[in-house]
Coordinates of C-alpha atoms and ligand atoms in Angstrom, one line a residue:
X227 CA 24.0 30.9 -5.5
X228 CA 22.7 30.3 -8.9
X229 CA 20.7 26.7 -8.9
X230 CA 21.6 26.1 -11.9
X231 CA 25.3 26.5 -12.1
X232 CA 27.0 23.0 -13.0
X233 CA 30.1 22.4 -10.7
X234 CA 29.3 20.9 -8.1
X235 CA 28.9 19.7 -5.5
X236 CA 27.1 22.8 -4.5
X237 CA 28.4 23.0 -0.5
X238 CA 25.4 25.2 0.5
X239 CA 22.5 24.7 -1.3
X240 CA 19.5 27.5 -0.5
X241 CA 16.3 26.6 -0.7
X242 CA 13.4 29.0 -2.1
X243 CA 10.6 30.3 0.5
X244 CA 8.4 32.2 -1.3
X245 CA 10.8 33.8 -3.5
X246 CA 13.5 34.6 -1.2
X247 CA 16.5 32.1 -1.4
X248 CA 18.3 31.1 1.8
X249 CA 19.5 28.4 4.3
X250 CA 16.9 26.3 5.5
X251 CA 16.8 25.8 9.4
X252 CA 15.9 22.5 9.5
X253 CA 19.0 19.8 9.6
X254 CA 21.8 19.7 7.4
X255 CA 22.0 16.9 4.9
X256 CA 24.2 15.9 1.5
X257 CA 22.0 14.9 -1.6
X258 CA 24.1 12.0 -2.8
X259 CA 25.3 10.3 -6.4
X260 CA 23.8 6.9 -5.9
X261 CA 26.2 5.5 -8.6
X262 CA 29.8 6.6 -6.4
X263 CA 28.4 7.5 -3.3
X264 CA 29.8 11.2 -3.5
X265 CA 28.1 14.4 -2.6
X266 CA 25.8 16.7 -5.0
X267 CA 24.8 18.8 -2.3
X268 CA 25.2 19.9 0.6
X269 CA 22.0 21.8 2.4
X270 CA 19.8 23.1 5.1
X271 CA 16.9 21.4 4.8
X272 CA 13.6 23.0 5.4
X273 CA 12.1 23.3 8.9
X274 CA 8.1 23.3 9.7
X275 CA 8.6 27.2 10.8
X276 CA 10.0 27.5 7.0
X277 CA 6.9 25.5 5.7
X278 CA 4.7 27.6 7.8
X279 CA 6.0 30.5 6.5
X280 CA 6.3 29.4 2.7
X281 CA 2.4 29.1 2.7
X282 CA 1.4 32.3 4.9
X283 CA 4.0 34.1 2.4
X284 CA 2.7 32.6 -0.6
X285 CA -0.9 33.7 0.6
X286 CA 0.1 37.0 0.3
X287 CA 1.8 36.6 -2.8
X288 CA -1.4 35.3 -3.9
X289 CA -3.5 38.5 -3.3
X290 CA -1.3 40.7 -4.1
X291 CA 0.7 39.9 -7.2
X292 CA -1.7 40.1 -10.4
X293 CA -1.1 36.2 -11.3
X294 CA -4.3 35.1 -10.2
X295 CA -5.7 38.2 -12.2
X296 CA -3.6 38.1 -15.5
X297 CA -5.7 36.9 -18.7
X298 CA -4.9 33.5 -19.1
X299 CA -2.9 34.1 -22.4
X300 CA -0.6 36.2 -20.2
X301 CA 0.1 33.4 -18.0
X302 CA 0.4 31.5 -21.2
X303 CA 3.4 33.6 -22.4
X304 CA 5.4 33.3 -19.5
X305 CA 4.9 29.4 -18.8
X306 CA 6.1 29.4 -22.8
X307 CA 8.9 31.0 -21.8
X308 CA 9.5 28.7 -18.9
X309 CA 9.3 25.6 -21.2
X310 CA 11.8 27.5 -23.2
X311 CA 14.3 28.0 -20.6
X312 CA 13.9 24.4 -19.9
X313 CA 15.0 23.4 -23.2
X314 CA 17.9 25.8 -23.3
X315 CA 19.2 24.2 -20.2
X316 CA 18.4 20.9 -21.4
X317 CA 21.6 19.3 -21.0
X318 CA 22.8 21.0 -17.3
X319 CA 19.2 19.9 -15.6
X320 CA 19.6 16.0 -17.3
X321 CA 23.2 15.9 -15.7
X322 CA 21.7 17.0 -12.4
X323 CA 19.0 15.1 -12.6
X324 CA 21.3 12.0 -13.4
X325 CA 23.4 13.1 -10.2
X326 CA 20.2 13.5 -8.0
X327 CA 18.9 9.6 -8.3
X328 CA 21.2 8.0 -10.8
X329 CA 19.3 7.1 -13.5
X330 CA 20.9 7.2 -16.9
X331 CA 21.8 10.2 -18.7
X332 CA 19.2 9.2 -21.9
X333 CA 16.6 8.8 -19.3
X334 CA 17.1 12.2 -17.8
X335 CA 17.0 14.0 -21.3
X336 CA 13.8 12.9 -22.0
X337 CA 12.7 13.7 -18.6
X338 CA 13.6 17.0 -19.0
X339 CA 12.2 17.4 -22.7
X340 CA 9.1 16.1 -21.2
X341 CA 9.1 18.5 -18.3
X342 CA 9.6 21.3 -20.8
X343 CA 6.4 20.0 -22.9
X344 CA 4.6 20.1 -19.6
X345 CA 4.8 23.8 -19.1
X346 CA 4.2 24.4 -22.7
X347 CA 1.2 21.7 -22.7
X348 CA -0.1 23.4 -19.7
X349 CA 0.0 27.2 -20.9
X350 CA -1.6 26.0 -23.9
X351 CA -4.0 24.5 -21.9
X352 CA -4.6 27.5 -19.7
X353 CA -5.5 30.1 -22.9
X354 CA -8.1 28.0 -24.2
X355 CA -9.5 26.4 -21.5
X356 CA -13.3 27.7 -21.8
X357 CA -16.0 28.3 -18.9
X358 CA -19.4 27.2 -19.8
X359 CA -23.1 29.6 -20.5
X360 CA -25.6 26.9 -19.1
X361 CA -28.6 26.2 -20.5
X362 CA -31.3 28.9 -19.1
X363 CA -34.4 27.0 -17.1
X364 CA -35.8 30.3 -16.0
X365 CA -35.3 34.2 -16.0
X366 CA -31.5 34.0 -15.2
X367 CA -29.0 33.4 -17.2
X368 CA -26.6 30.7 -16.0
X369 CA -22.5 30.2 -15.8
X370 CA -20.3 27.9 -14.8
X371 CA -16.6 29.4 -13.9
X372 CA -13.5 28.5 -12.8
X373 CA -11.3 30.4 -9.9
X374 CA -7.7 29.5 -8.6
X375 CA -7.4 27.9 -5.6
X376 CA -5.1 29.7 -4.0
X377 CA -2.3 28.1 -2.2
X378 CA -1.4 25.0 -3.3
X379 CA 1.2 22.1 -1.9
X380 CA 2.9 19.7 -4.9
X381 CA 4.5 16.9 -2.7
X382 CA 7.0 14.5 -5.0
X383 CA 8.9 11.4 -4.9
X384 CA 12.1 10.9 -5.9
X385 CA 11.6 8.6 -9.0
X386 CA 11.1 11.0 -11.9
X387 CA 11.8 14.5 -10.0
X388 CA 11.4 17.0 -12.9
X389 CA 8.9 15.7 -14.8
X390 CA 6.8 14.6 -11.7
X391 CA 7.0 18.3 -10.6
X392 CA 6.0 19.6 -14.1
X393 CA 3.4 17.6 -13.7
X394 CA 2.2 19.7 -10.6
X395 CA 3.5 23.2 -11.0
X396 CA 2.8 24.1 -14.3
X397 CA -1.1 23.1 -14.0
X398 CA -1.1 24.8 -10.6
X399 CA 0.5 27.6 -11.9
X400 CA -1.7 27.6 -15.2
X401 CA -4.7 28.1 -13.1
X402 CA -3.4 30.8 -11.2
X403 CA -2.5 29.7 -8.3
X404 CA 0.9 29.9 -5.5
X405 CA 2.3 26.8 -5.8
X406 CA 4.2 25.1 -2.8
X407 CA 6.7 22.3 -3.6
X408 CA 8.3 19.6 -1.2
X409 CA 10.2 17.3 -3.6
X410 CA 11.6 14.2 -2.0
X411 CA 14.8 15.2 1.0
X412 CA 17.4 13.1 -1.2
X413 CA 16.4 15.0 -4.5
X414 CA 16.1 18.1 -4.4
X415 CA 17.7 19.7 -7.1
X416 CA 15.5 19.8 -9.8
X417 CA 12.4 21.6 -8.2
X418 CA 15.0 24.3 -7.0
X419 CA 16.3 24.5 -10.4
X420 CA 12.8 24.9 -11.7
X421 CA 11.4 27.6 -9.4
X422 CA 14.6 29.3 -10.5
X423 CA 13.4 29.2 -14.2
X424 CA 10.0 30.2 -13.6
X425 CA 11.7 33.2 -11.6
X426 CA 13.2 34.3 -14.8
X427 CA 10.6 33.5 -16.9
X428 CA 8.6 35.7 -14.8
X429 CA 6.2 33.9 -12.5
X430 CA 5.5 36.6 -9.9
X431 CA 8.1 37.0 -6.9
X432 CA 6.2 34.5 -4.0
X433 CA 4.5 32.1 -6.1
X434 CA 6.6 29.4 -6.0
X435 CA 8.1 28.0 -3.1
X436 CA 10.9 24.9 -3.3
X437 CA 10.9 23.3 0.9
X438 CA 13.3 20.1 0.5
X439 CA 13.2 18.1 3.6
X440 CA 11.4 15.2 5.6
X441 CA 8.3 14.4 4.9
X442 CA 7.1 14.0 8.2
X443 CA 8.1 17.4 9.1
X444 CA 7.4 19.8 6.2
X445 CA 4.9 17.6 4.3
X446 CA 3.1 17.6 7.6
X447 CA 2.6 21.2 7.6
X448 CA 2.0 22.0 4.3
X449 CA -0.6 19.1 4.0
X450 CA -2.7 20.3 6.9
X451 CA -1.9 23.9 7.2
X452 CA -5.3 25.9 6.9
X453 CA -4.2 28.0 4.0
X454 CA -3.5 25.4 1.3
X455 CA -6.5 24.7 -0.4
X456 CA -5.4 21.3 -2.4
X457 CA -2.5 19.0 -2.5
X458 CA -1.3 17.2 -5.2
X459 CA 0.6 13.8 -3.7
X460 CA 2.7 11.3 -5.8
X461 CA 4.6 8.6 -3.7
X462 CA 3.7 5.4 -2.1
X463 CA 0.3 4.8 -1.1
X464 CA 1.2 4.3 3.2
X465 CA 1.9 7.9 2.5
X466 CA -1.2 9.1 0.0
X467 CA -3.7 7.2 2.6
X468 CA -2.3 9.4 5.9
X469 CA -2.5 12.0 3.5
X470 CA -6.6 11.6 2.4
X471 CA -6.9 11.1 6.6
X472 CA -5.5 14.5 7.1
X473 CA -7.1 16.2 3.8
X474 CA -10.4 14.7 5.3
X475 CA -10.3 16.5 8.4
X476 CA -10.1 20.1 6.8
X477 CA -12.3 18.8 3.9
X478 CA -9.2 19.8 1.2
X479 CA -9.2 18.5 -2.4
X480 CA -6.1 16.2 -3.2
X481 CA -5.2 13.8 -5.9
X482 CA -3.1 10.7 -5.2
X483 CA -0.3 9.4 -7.4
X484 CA 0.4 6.3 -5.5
X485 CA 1.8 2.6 -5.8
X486 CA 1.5 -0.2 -8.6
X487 CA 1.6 -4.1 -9.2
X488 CA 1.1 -3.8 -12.7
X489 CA 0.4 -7.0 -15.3
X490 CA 1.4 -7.1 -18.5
X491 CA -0.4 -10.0 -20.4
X492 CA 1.6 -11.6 -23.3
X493 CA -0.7 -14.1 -25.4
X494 CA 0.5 -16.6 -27.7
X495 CA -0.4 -15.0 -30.9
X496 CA 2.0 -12.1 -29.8
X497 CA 5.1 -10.2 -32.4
X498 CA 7.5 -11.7 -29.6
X499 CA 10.2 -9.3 -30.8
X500 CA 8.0 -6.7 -29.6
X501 CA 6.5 -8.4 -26.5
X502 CA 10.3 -9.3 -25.2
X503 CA 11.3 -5.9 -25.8
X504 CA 8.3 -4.0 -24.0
X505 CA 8.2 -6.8 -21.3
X506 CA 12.2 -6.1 -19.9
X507 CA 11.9 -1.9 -21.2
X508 CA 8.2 -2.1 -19.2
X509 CA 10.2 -3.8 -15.7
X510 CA 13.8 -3.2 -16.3
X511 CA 13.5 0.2 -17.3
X512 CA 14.4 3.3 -14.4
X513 CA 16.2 0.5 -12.5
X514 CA 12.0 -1.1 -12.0
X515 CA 12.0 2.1 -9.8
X516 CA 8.8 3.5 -11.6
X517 CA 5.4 3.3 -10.2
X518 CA 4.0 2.1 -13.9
X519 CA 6.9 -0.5 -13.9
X520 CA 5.0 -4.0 -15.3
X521 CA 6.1 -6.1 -12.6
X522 CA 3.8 -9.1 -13.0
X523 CA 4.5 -10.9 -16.7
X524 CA 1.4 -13.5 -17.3
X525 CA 2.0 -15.7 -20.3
X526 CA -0.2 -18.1 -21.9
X527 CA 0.6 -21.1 -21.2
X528 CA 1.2 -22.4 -25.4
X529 CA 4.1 -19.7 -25.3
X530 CA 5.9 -19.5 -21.9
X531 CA 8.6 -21.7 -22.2
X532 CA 9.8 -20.2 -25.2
X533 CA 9.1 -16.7 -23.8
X534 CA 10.4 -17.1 -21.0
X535 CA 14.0 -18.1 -22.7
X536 CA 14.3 -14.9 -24.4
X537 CA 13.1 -12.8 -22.1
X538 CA 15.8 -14.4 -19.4
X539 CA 18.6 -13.7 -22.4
X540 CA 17.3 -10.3 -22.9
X541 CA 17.9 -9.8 -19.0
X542 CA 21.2 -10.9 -18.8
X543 CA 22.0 -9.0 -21.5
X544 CA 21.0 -5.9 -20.3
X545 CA 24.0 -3.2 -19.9
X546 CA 23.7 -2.2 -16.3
X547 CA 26.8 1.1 -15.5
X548 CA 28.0 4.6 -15.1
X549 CA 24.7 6.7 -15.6
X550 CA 26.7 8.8 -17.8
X551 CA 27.4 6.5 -20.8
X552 CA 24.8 6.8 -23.2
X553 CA 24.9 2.7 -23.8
X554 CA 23.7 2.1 -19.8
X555 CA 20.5 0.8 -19.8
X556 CA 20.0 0.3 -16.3
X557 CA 21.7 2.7 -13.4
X558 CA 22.2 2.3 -10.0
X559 CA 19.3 2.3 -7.5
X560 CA 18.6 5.3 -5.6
X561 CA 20.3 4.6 -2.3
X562 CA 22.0 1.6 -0.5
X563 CA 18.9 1.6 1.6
X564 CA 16.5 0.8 -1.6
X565 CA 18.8 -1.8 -2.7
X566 CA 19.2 -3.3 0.9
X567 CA 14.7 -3.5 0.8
X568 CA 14.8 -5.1 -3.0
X569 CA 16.9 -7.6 -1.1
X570 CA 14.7 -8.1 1.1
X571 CA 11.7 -8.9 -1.3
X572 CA 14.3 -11.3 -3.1
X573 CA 15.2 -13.3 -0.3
X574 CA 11.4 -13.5 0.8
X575 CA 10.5 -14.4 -2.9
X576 CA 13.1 -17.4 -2.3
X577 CA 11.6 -18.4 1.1
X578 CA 8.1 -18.9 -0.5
X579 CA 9.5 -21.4 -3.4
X580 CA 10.3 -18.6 -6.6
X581 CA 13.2 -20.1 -8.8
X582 CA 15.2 -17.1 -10.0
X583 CA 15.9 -17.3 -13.7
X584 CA 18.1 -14.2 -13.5
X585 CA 19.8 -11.4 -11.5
X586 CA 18.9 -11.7 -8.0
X587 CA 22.3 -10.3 -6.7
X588 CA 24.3 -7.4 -6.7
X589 CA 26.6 -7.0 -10.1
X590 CA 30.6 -7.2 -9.6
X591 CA 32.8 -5.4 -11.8
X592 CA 34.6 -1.8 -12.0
X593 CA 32.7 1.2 -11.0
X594 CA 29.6 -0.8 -9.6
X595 CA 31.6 -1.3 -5.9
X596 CA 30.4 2.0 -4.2
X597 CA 27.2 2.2 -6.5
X598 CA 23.7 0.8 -5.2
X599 CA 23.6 -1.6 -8.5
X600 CA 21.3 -4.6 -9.1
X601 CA 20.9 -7.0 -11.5
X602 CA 17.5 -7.8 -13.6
X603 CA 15.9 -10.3 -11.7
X604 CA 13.1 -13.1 -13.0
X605 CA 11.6 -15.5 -10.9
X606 CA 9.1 -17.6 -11.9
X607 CA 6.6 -20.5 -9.9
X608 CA 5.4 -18.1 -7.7
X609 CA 1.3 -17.2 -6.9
X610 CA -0.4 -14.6 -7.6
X611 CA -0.8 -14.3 -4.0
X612 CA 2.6 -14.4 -2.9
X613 CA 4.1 -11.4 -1.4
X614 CA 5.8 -10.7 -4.7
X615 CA 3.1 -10.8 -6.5
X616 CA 1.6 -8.5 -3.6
X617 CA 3.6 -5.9 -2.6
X618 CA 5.4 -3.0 -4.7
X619 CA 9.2 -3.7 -5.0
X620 CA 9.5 -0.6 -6.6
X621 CA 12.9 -1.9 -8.0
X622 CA 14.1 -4.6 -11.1
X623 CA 12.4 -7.5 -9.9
X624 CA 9.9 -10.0 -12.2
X625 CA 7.5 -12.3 -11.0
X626 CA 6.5 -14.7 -14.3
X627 CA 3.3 -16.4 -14.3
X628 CA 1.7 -18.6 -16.4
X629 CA -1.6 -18.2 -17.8
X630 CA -4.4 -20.6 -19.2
X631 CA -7.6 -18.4 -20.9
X632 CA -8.7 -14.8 -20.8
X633 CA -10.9 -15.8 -17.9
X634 CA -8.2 -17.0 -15.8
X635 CA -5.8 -14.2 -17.2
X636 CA -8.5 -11.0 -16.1
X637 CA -9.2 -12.7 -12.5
X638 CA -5.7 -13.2 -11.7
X639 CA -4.4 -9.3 -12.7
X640 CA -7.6 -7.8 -11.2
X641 CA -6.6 -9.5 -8.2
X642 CA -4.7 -7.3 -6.6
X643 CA -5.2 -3.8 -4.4
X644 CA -3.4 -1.8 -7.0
X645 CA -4.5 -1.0 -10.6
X646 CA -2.2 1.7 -12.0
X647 CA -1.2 0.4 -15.5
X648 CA -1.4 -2.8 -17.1
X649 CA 0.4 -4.1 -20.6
X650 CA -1.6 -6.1 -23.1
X651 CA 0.8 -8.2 -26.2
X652 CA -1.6 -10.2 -28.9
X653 CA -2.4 -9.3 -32.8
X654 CA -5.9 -10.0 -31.9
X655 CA -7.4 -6.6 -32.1
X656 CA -11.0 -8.3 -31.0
X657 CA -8.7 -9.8 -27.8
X658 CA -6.9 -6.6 -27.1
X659 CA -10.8 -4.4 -26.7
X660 CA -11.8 -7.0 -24.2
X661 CA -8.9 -7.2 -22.0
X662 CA -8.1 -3.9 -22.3
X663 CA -11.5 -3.3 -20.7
X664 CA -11.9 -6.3 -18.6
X665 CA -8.5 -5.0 -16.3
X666 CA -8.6 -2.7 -13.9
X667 CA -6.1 0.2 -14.3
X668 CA -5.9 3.5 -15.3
X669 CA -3.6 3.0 -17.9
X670 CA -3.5 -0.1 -20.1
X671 CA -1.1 -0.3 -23.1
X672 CA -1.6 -2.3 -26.0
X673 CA 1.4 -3.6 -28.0
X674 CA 3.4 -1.1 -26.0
X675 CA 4.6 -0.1 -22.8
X676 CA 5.9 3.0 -20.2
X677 CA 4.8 5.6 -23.6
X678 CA 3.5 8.9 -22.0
X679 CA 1.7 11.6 -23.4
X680 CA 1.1 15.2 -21.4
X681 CA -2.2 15.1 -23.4
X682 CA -3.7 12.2 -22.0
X683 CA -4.7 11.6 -18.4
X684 CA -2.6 9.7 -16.1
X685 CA -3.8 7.8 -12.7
X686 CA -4.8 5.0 -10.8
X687 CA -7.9 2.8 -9.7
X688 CA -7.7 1.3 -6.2
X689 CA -4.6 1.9 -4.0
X690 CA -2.8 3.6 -7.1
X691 CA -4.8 6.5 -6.2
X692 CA -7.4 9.1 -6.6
X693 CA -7.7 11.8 -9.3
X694 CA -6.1 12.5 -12.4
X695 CA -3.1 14.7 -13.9
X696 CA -2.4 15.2 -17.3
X697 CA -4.9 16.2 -20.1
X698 CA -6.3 19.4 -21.5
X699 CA -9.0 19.3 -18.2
X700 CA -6.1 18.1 -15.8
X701 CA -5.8 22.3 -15.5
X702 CA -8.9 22.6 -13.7
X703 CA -8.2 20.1 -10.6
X704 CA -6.3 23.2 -9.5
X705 CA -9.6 25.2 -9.9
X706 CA -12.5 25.9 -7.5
X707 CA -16.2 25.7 -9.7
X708 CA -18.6 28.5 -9.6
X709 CA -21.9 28.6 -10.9
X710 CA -23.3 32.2 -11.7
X711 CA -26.9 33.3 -12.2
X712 CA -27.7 36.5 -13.6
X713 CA -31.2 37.8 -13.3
X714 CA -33.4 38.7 -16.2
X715 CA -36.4 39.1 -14.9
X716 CA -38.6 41.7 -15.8
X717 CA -40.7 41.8 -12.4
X718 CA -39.2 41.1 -9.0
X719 CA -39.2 37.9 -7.8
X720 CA -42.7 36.7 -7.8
X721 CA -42.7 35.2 -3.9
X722 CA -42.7 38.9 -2.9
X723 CA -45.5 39.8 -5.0
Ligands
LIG40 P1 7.0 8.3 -0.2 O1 5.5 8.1 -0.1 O2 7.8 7.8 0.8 O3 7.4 9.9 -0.4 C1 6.8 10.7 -1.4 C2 6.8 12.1 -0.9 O4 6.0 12.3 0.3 C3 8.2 12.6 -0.4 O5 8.4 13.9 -0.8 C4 8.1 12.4 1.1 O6 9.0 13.2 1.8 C5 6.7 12.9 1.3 N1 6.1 12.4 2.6 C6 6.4 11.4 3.4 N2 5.7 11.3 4.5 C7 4.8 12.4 4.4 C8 3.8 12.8 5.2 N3 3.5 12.2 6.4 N4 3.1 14.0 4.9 C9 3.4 14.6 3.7 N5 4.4 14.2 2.9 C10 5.1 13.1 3.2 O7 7.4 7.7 -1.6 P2 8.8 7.6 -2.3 O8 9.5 6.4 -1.6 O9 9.5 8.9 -2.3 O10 8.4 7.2 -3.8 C11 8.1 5.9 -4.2 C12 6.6 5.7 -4.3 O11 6.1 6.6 -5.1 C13 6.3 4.3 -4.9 O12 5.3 3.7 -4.1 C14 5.8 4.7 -6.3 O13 4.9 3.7 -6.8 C15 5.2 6.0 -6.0 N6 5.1 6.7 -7.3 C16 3.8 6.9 -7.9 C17 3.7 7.5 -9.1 C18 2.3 7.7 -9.7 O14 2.2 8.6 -10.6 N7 1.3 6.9 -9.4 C19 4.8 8.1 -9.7 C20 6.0 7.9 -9.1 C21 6.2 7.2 -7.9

C-alpha cells in the first residue's frame, strides 16, 4: 500500500522495518481526526521484536550499502531530490498532516515547505561541510575528521510531525548514517510517508526505518539497544530525563528537545499593534500545543491595563474551526485526553485565585461537538510561582503578569526550570541587547515571535534540553570526531634511539 495515496482512512497501514513494509506485530490501533473523531488509520503498531530487528537490520544496511561511503555531494543529490518530492506532494502530506493532529490546513503547508527546506538545507549542509588540517606541533601532520555514527534512533512527538522528523532524518541521513524513527503512536503518518520519499529518492534500501507505536515499548528498545549509537529525543522532558538515565548507562550521545514555560516581555514603549499580534500568534498559535508557545505574557506595569484590553479582544476574536478552512486560526486539540489535562490546569489555575479574562471552556457551535476544541484562555493575578506559571500546559492557555523594572522583569522569567524561548516587545534597541541577554533561553525573539529558520540552531537551556539541531554544524551531532596524525619524521621515533 502506497503511503502516500490520499483516500483514506487507510484500513491497514504497514509500517517500514528497515525497508521492507508490513504489519507490525505489536497492537492494533486507529490514528484518529481530532476535529470529528473519525479514523485516518488503521494499523499494527510496532512491537519491541520489530524494534529489535529495525536496528540489527539497519546495522547491516549500514555496512553494506555504500551510503556511509558515497561522497557527500552524492548524498547531496539524492536528499535534493527528496526535498523535491516533498514539494511535489506538498498538498497530499499537509492534508494528512492536518488529519494526523488537527492543526489547520495553512499550518500544515508550511510544515511541510519547511520539512522540504530541511532536506535541502541539510544536503547542502552535508557537501560543504569541511574537516579541519590542524596546526602541526611536531613531525606529524594533524586531522580532525568526521565519521557516521551508524545506527541512529529519531524519537518524535506529535506536535509538528513532519518537520520535527526533518529535523532528525535529513541530518542523520546527511552524515551517513541508518536512521531509526519512532514518531509519536497517534501520528504516524507523516514519518511513513517520508521514508517512502526517501525510498524513491533513493536512500539505500535499509536505511530508514518508520516503528509507530508506544513509547514505552519501542522507544525502550531502540533507546537502549547496543547498536544505536545516538538518539535524537523531542517530547516532554519526564520522557528526555529517563531517556539521559538510559543513554548514561551505555555512555550514548543524545540531544533533548524537551518542555517550555516561555516569557514574552512586552514593555511600555512597545508598537502594540505588533506586540498584540505576536503575543496571541506566540500562545494561540498550534492550539498553544508548541513547545516554543510564549505562555507567560509580563507587562510593564504603565501599559497593562490597556494591553491587556486588546489582547483579551484579540482572543475572543480568534476564529477557532474545521482545520480545513483556510480562515481557522486555531484547530482542535490533539485528543479528548489533552483537552480533558488543559482542563485540568484551568480548573487548578481557578483554585489558586487566577481571574480568567477569556476562554477557559470548551467552544459550542456546529462541527466543534465531536472535535477536542478550546477556547483562548487569559488569566491574569496569578504568581510567578503558581502552578500555571510552573508547569507546561502545552495547550491555549495565558498566564498575564505584571511587571515593574527590568530587574524585576529578568528575575521573574529566569525563574523558572525551563528556558526554551523567550519573546522580547520594546523600540528600545539598547533595552532589547540587555534582556535579550539577561534571559535565559535558547531562543529569544525580538519584536517577533514562533519565526524559524533551518539555518539557525534551535534548543533549550535547563529542562528544555540538551544539544542543538538546526544550523550548518547541526550535521555533525550525527558524527563521531577523529583526530589523525600522520608521521613525518625523518628518523624513528627518538625514545627508541
Ligand atoms: P512525550 O515525551 O510523551 O513523547 C514524545 C515521544 O517519546 C513519543 O514518540 C513517545 O512515544 C516517546 N516516548 C515516550 N516514552 C518513552 C520512553 N520511555 N522511551 C523512549 N521513547 C518514549 O511527549 P509528547 O506528549 O508526545 O509531546 C509533547 C512534549 O514535547 C511537550 O512537552 C513539548 O514541549 C515537547 N516538545 C518539545 C519540542 C522542542 O523542540 N523542544 C518540540 C515539540 C514538542
Amino acid at each position: 500500500m502506497d503511503p502516500l495515496e490520499t483516500s483514506l482512512p487507510l484500513r491497514d497501514q504497514p509500517i517500514c522495518v528497515a525497508g521492507e513494509w508490513r504489519r507490525g506485530r505489536g497492537d492494533r490501533y486507529a490514528s484518529v481526526y481530532p476535529a470529528d473523531g473519525s479514523v485516518s488509520a488503521e494499523l499494527n503498531a510496532a512491537s519491541a521484536d520489530d524494534a529489535r530487528e529495525a536496528v540489527e537490520r539497519a546495522q547491516q544496511a549500514f555496512v553494506a550499502t555504500d551510503w556511509a561511503r558515497r561522497r557527500p555531494h552524492e548524498r547531496a543529490r539524492v536528499l535534493h531530490r527528496v526535498a523535491d518530492a516533498i514539494r511535489a506532494r506538498r498538498e497530499d502530506l499537509a492534508q494528512w498532516q492536518r488529519r494526523d493532529n488537527g492543526k489547520p490546513i495553512n499550518e500544515t503547508r508550511a510544515l511541510v515547505d519547511s520539512a522540504a527546506g530541511t532536506f535541502q538545507f541539510f544536503g547542502s549542509a552535508c557537501e560543504t561541510l569541511e574537516d579541519q588540517l590542524t596546526p602541526m606541533r611536531g613531525d606529524q601532520l594533524t586531522m580532525s575528521v568526521h565519521e557516521p555514527m551508524g545506527v541512529v534512533a529519531a524519537i518524535t512527538p506529535w506536535n509538528s510531525p513532519i518537520a520535527s522528523e526533518a529535523q532528525k532524518m535529513a541530518p542523520a541521513l546527511a552524515a551517513g548514517n541508518a536512521v531509526v524513527v519512532k514518531p509519536a503512536e497517534i501520528t504516524p503518518l507523516m514519518a511513513l510517508a517520508l521514508a517512502r520519499i526517501c525510498e524513491e529518492a533513493g536512500v539505500p534500501r535499509g536505511m530508514v526505518s518508520v516503528l509507530p507505536g508506544k513509547g514505552s515499548v519501542v522507544g525502550d528498545v531502540l533507546v537502549k539497544h547496543p547498536l544505536v549509537r545516538r538518539v535524537s529525543f523531542t517530547g516532554g522532558t519526564v520522557t528526555g530525563r529517563a531517556i539521559a538515565h538510559a543513554a548514561a548507562e551505555k555512555m550514548m550521545p543524545v540531544s533533548l528537545e524537551l518542555g517550555g514555560k516561555s516569557p514574552t516581555m512586552v514593555f511600555d514603549d512597545c508598537d502594540i499593534d505588533h506586540a498584540v499580534a505576536g503575543v496571541l500568534f506566540g500562545i494561540f498559535s498550534s492550539s498553544g500545543e508548541s513547545c516554543i508557545a510564549g505562555s507567560r505574557l509580563f507587562v510593564q506595569k504603565g501599559l497593562y491595563a490597556r494591553f491587556m484590553e486588546r489582547l483579551v479582544a484579540g482572543a475572543r476574536a480568534l476564529r477557532i474551526g474545521d482545520p480545513v478552512s483556510e480562515r481557522t486560526q486555531m484547530g482542535p486539540l490533539v485528543s479528548h485526553a489533552h483537552r480533558e489535562s488543559i482542563e485540568r490546569h484551568v480548573a487548578r489555575a481557578l483554585a489558586d485565585g487566577g481571574r480568567l479574562l477569556a476562554g477557559g471552556e470548551r467552544p459550542t457551535g456546529a462541527g466543534r461537538e465531536r472535535g477536542c476544541y478550546y477556547t483562548p484562555t487569559i488569566f491574569e493575578g496569578l504568581a510567578n510561582d503558581s502552578a500555571l506559571c510552573r508547569e507546561e500546559v502545552f495547550g491555549p492557555v495565558l498566564a498575564a503578569l505584571p511587571f515593574d523594572d527590568e530587574d524585576d522583569l529578568i528575575a521573574q522569567a529566569n525563574d523558572s526550570v525551563y528556558a526554551l524561548a523567550a519573546g522580547i516587545w520594546t523600540r528600545d534597541y539598547r533595552r532589547a541587547w540587555r534582556v535579550a541577554r539577561a534571559v535565559a533561553a535558547g531562543t529569544v525573539w525580538i519584536n517577533t515571535y514562533k519565526q524559524f529558520s533551518i539555518s539557525t540552531p534551535f534548543g533549550g537551556w535547563r529542562d528544555s534540553g540538551i544539544g542543538r539541531e538546526k544550523g550548518r554544524l547541526g550535521i555533525l551531532a550525527y558524527m563521531e570526531q577523529k583526530s589523525l596524525y600522520w608521521g613525518m619524521n625523518a628518523a624513528p621515533l627518538p625514545w627508541c634511539a
